Short mmCIF file of C-alpha atoms in Angstrom, two decimals:
data_model
loop_
_atom_site.label_atom_id
_atom_site.label_comp_id
_atom_site.label_asym_id
_atom_site.label_seq_id
_atom_site.Cartn_x
_atom_site.Cartn_y
_atom_site.Cartn_z
CA UNK K 688 -66.06 32.69 53.77
CA UNK K 689 -67.62 32.00 50.19
CA UNK K 690 -64.46 32.23 48.82
CA UNK K 691 -63.29 29.37 50.99
CA UNK K 692 -66.28 27.44 50.52
CA UNK K 693 -65.86 27.51 46.97
CA UNK K 694 -62.30 26.43 47.31
CA UNK K 695 -63.33 23.29 48.98
CA UNK K 696 -66.34 22.65 46.51
CA UNK K 697 -63.55 22.79 43.71
CA UNK K 698 -61.58 20.47 45.24
CA UNK K 699 -64.66 17.99 45.49
CA UNK K 700 -65.45 18.80 41.77
CA UNK K 701 -61.90 18.29 40.66
CA UNK K 702 -62.00 21.51 38.69
CA UNK K 703 -60.54 24.82 39.42
CA UNK K 704 -62.45 28.33 37.99
CA UNK K 705 -59.78 31.08 37.14
CA UNK K 706 -62.76 33.33 37.92
CA UNK K 707 -64.88 32.30 41.08
CA UNK K 708 -67.55 34.55 39.91
CA UNK K 709 -68.38 31.89 37.08
CA UNK K 710 -68.62 29.33 40.02
CA UNK K 711 -70.77 31.59 41.93
CA UNK K 712 -73.12 32.35 39.18
CA UNK K 713 -73.77 28.67 38.57
CA UNK K 714 -74.61 28.31 42.21
CA UNK K 715 -77.19 31.20 42.27
CA UNK K 716 -80.81 30.44 42.19
CA UNK K 717 -83.57 32.46 40.43
CA UNK K 718 -84.73 33.36 43.68
CA UNK K 719 -81.51 35.47 44.56
CA UNK K 720 -82.38 38.04 41.41
CA UNK K 721 -82.27 38.48 37.92
CA UNK K 722 -78.63 37.50 37.57
CA UNK K 723 -78.76 33.65 38.10
CA UNK K 724 -77.87 30.05 37.03
CA UNK K 725 -80.99 29.69 34.61
CA UNK K 726 -78.92 30.07 31.22
CA UNK K 727 -76.20 27.95 32.53
CA UNK K 728 -78.62 25.29 33.52
CA UNK K 729 -79.99 25.44 30.12
CA UNK K 730 -76.68 25.02 28.74
CA UNK K 731 -75.49 22.44 30.84
CA UNK K 732 -78.45 20.29 30.71
CA UNK K 733 -77.60 19.87 26.53
CA UNK K 734 -74.03 19.53 27.13
CA UNK K 735 -74.81 16.64 30.01
CA UNK K 736 -77.14 14.77 27.80
CA UNK K 737 -74.78 14.79 24.89
CA UNK K 738 -71.87 13.67 27.13
CA UNK K 739 -73.63 10.98 28.54
CA UNK K 740 -75.21 10.15 25.44
CA UNK K 741 -71.93 9.68 23.99
CA UNK K 742 -70.76 7.41 26.67
CA UNK K 743 -73.34 5.02 26.48
CA UNK K 744 -73.14 4.91 22.70
CA UNK K 745 -69.60 3.62 22.87
CA UNK K 746 -70.13 1.52 26.07
CA UNK K 747 -73.14 -0.53 24.57
CA UNK K 748 -72.36 -0.72 21.10
CA UNK K 749 -75.06 -3.40 20.60
CA UNK K 750 -77.71 -1.57 22.22
CA UNK K 751 -80.90 -0.33 20.59
CA UNK K 752 -81.97 3.54 20.49
CA UNK K 753 -84.61 2.81 22.98
CA UNK K 754 -82.12 0.85 25.27
CA UNK K 755 -79.41 3.92 25.09
CA UNK K 756 -82.29 6.45 25.66
CA UNK K 757 -83.65 4.68 28.90
CA UNK K 758 -80.05 4.11 30.30
CA UNK K 759 -79.36 7.91 29.57
CA UNK K 760 -82.54 8.90 31.53
CA UNK K 761 -81.56 7.22 34.40
CA UNK K 762 -78.12 9.05 34.37
CA UNK K 763 -79.31 12.48 33.85
CA UNK K 764 -82.59 12.54 35.76
CA UNK K 765 -83.13 14.95 38.73
CA UNK K 766 -82.77 12.47 41.31
CA UNK K 767 -79.31 11.20 40.18
CA UNK K 768 -78.02 14.71 39.89
CA UNK K 769 -79.38 15.59 43.37
CA UNK K 770 -77.45 12.72 44.62
CA UNK K 771 -74.24 13.85 43.02
CA UNK K 772 -74.89 17.47 44.35
CA UNK K 773 -75.21 16.03 47.87
CA UNK K 774 -71.82 14.14 47.11
CA UNK K 775 -70.02 17.21 46.36
CA UNK K 776 -71.99 19.07 49.43
CA UNK K 777 -73.04 21.57 47.01
CA UNK K 778 -76.09 22.52 49.03
CA UNK K 779 -73.71 24.63 51.45
CA UNK K 780 -72.34 26.80 48.58
CA UNK K 781 -75.91 27.66 46.96
CA UNK K 782 -76.63 31.52 46.92
CA UNK K 783 -80.48 31.65 47.41
CA UNK K 784 -83.21 33.91 48.12
CA UNK K 785 -84.30 34.85 51.66
CA UNK K 786 -87.36 32.82 51.27
CA UNK K 787 -85.78 29.81 49.45
CA UNK K 788 -83.09 29.74 52.16
CA UNK K 789 -85.76 29.95 55.19
CA UNK K 790 -87.56 26.86 53.44
CA UNK K 791 -84.80 24.72 52.90
CA UNK K 792 -84.04 25.09 49.30
CA UNK K 793 -80.34 24.03 49.85
CA UNK K 794 -81.67 20.59 50.49
CA UNK K 795 -84.61 20.63 47.74
CA UNK K 796 -83.51 18.04 44.82
CA UNK K 797 -84.76 20.49 41.92
CA UNK K 798 -82.44 23.03 43.17
CA UNK K 799 -79.49 20.97 43.68
CA UNK K 800 -79.97 19.16 40.28
CA UNK K 801 -80.32 22.67 38.12
CA UNK K 802 -77.01 23.80 40.03
CA UNK K 803 -75.00 20.51 39.06
CA UNK K 804 -76.47 21.26 35.23
CA UNK K 805 -75.26 24.69 35.84
CA UNK K 806 -71.78 24.17 37.04
CA UNK K 807 -71.61 21.81 33.76
CA UNK K 808 -72.44 24.95 31.60
CA UNK K 809 -70.04 27.10 33.65
CA UNK K 810 -67.08 24.56 33.27
CA UNK K 811 -67.83 24.07 29.42
CA UNK K 812 -67.69 27.91 28.61
CA UNK K 813 -64.63 28.36 30.84
CA UNK K 814 -62.41 25.19 29.54
CA UNK K 815 -64.18 23.95 26.31
CA UNK K 816 -65.77 20.36 25.55
CA UNK K 817 -62.63 17.99 26.29
CA UNK K 818 -62.29 19.31 29.85
CA UNK K 819 -65.84 19.37 30.71
CA UNK K 820 -66.34 15.76 29.13
CA UNK K 821 -63.42 14.44 31.01
CA UNK K 822 -64.89 15.98 34.42
CA UNK K 823 -68.76 14.81 33.77
CA UNK K 824 -67.36 11.18 32.98
CA UNK K 825 -65.16 10.90 36.18
CA UNK K 826 -68.35 12.16 38.41
CA UNK K 827 -70.40 9.87 36.71
CA UNK K 828 -67.95 6.70 36.43
CA UNK K 829 -69.57 4.81 39.40
CA UNK K 830 -72.83 4.77 38.06
CA UNK K 831 -72.03 4.27 34.30
CA UNK K 832 -69.73 1.18 35.33
CA UNK K 833 -73.07 -0.08 37.22
CA UNK K 834 -75.06 0.00 34.23
CA UNK K 835 -76.08 -2.86 31.68
CA UNK K 836 -78.63 -2.91 28.61
CA UNK K 837 -80.85 -5.18 30.99
CA UNK K 838 -80.68 -2.41 33.78
CA UNK K 839 -83.95 -2.20 35.44
CA UNK K 840 -85.28 1.43 34.65
CA UNK K 841 -87.35 0.98 37.74
CA UNK K 842 -85.87 2.25 41.18
CA UNK K 843 -85.72 0.01 44.14
CA UNK K 844 -88.93 1.38 46.13
CA UNK K 845 -90.80 0.68 42.85
CA UNK K 846 -89.60 -2.82 42.43
CA UNK K 847 -90.38 -3.64 46.26
CA UNK K 848 -93.80 -2.15 45.85
CA UNK K 849 -94.65 -4.15 42.96
CA UNK K 850 -93.35 -7.38 44.55
CA UNK K 851 -95.32 -6.80 47.58
CA UNK K 852 -98.28 -5.94 45.45
CA UNK K 853 -97.82 -9.34 43.33
CA UNK K 854 -97.75 -10.93 46.81
CA UNK K 855 -101.17 -9.66 47.68
CA UNK K 856 -99.39 -8.26 50.98
CA UNK K 857 -99.43 -4.68 52.43
CA UNK K 858 -97.23 -2.00 51.05
CA UNK K 859 -93.67 -1.63 52.52
CA UNK K 860 -93.36 1.12 55.16
CA UNK K 861 -90.58 3.55 55.51
CA UNK K 862 -90.04 4.77 59.01
CA UNK K 863 -87.63 7.56 60.34
CA UNK K 864 -85.88 6.12 62.92
CA UNK K 865 -83.15 8.69 63.64
CA UNK K 866 -81.98 12.19 62.18
CA UNK K 867 -78.28 13.38 63.23
CA UNK K 868 -76.88 16.27 62.32
CA UNK K 869 -77.86 20.10 61.61
CA UNK K 870 -78.65 22.30 58.92
CA UNK K 871 -77.40 20.94 55.51
CA UNK K 872 -75.26 18.29 57.06
CA UNK K 873 -78.40 16.32 58.32
CA UNK K 874 -78.47 12.68 57.84
CA UNK K 875 -81.72 10.54 58.00
CA UNK K 876 -81.86 6.57 59.21
CA UNK K 877 -84.74 4.95 57.60
CA UNK K 878 -86.17 1.82 58.06
CA UNK K 879 -88.05 -0.25 55.47
CA UNK K 880 -90.92 -2.72 56.94
CA UNK K 881 -92.69 -5.28 55.02
CA UNK K 882 -95.12 -8.10 56.05
CA UNK K 883 -92.88 -10.91 54.72
CA UNK K 884 -90.11 -10.42 57.42
CA UNK K 885 -89.80 -9.48 60.56
CA UNK K 886 -86.31 -8.07 60.25
CA UNK K 887 -86.26 -4.51 59.02
CA UNK K 888 -83.53 -3.30 56.97
CA UNK K 889 -82.29 0.42 57.54
CA UNK K 890 -80.20 2.81 55.69
CA UNK K 891 -78.73 6.23 56.53
CA UNK K 892 -78.48 8.99 53.73
CA UNK K 893 -78.60 12.97 53.57
CA UNK K 894 -81.81 12.96 52.29
CA UNK K 895 -85.17 10.97 53.41
CA UNK K 896 -85.61 9.78 49.58
CA UNK K 897 -82.29 8.72 49.25
CA UNK K 898 -82.17 6.57 52.43
CA UNK K 899 -85.45 5.13 51.40
CA UNK K 900 -84.36 3.95 48.20
CA UNK K 901 -81.10 2.37 50.04
CA UNK K 902 -83.19 0.52 52.62
CA UNK K 903 -85.44 -0.81 49.68
CA UNK K 904 -82.27 -2.31 47.78
CA UNK K 905 -81.19 -4.05 51.30
CA UNK K 906 -84.77 -5.20 51.63
CA UNK K 907 -84.62 -6.49 48.10
CA UNK K 908 -81.58 -8.18 48.68
CA UNK K 909 -83.07 -9.78 51.76
CA UNK K 910 -85.98 -10.82 50.19
CA UNK K 911 -83.66 -12.54 47.30
CA UNK K 912 -85.45 -10.31 44.60
CA UNK K 913 -83.37 -9.47 41.61
#
C-alpha cells in the first residue's frame, strides 16, 4: 500500500526515485524515530533558497538585494511550502509517530513544509543539482509567474485587516460554513464577513488558513482594494 502511495506521489512530483527508501526517508518525521528526515530537510532548505534565489536574480535584473530577499522569503516560507505539499497530497504519505498521527500531524503546516524541503534534499542527492533545479522551478512556476518587484509582502488577510483598521471598522470575521471530506481529504469552506458590505465572500481549501486567505483575496477584490 505504501509503495502504491509513493508511486502516486512520484507522479504528482514529476520525479521517480530509483530507490523508494529515499522518498520514504524524506517523508519520515522525527516523531517516528531516530531515522528521520531532519538532515534531508536541512539540505533541502539550503538548496531551495539557492534555486529560488538564482531564479529571482535572473528574472528581476533591476531588483535590489532587499527586494530579492523579500521575494525569496515569500516563495520559501512555511505557508507556501505547506500549500505546495497539499497540492501534492503529501500528507497521506507521511510517516509519523503514533502521537503525531493521533494529533493530526499529517495536516500540520510545519510538518508538511519540512517534508517538501526533505524531498528536495533527497532529489538533489539522487540526481544532482540540474534535475533538482528543474523540478523545483516547475513546482514553483505558477507562483513565480505572479511575482513582481512591487508584489506586496503582506498576505491578503493582513492587507484586509489593515484596511478595515484604517477605515475605523471592526476587523474581518472568518466563519467556517462547511467542512467536507474525511481525514487528510477534509475541505473547509470559509466566509469572510466585513462591516463595509453585506455580501460575504467564501472560499474552499484543504486547510482553514488557506481558505481564509482566499476568501480575503475575494473580499479585497470586492471592495476594490489594490
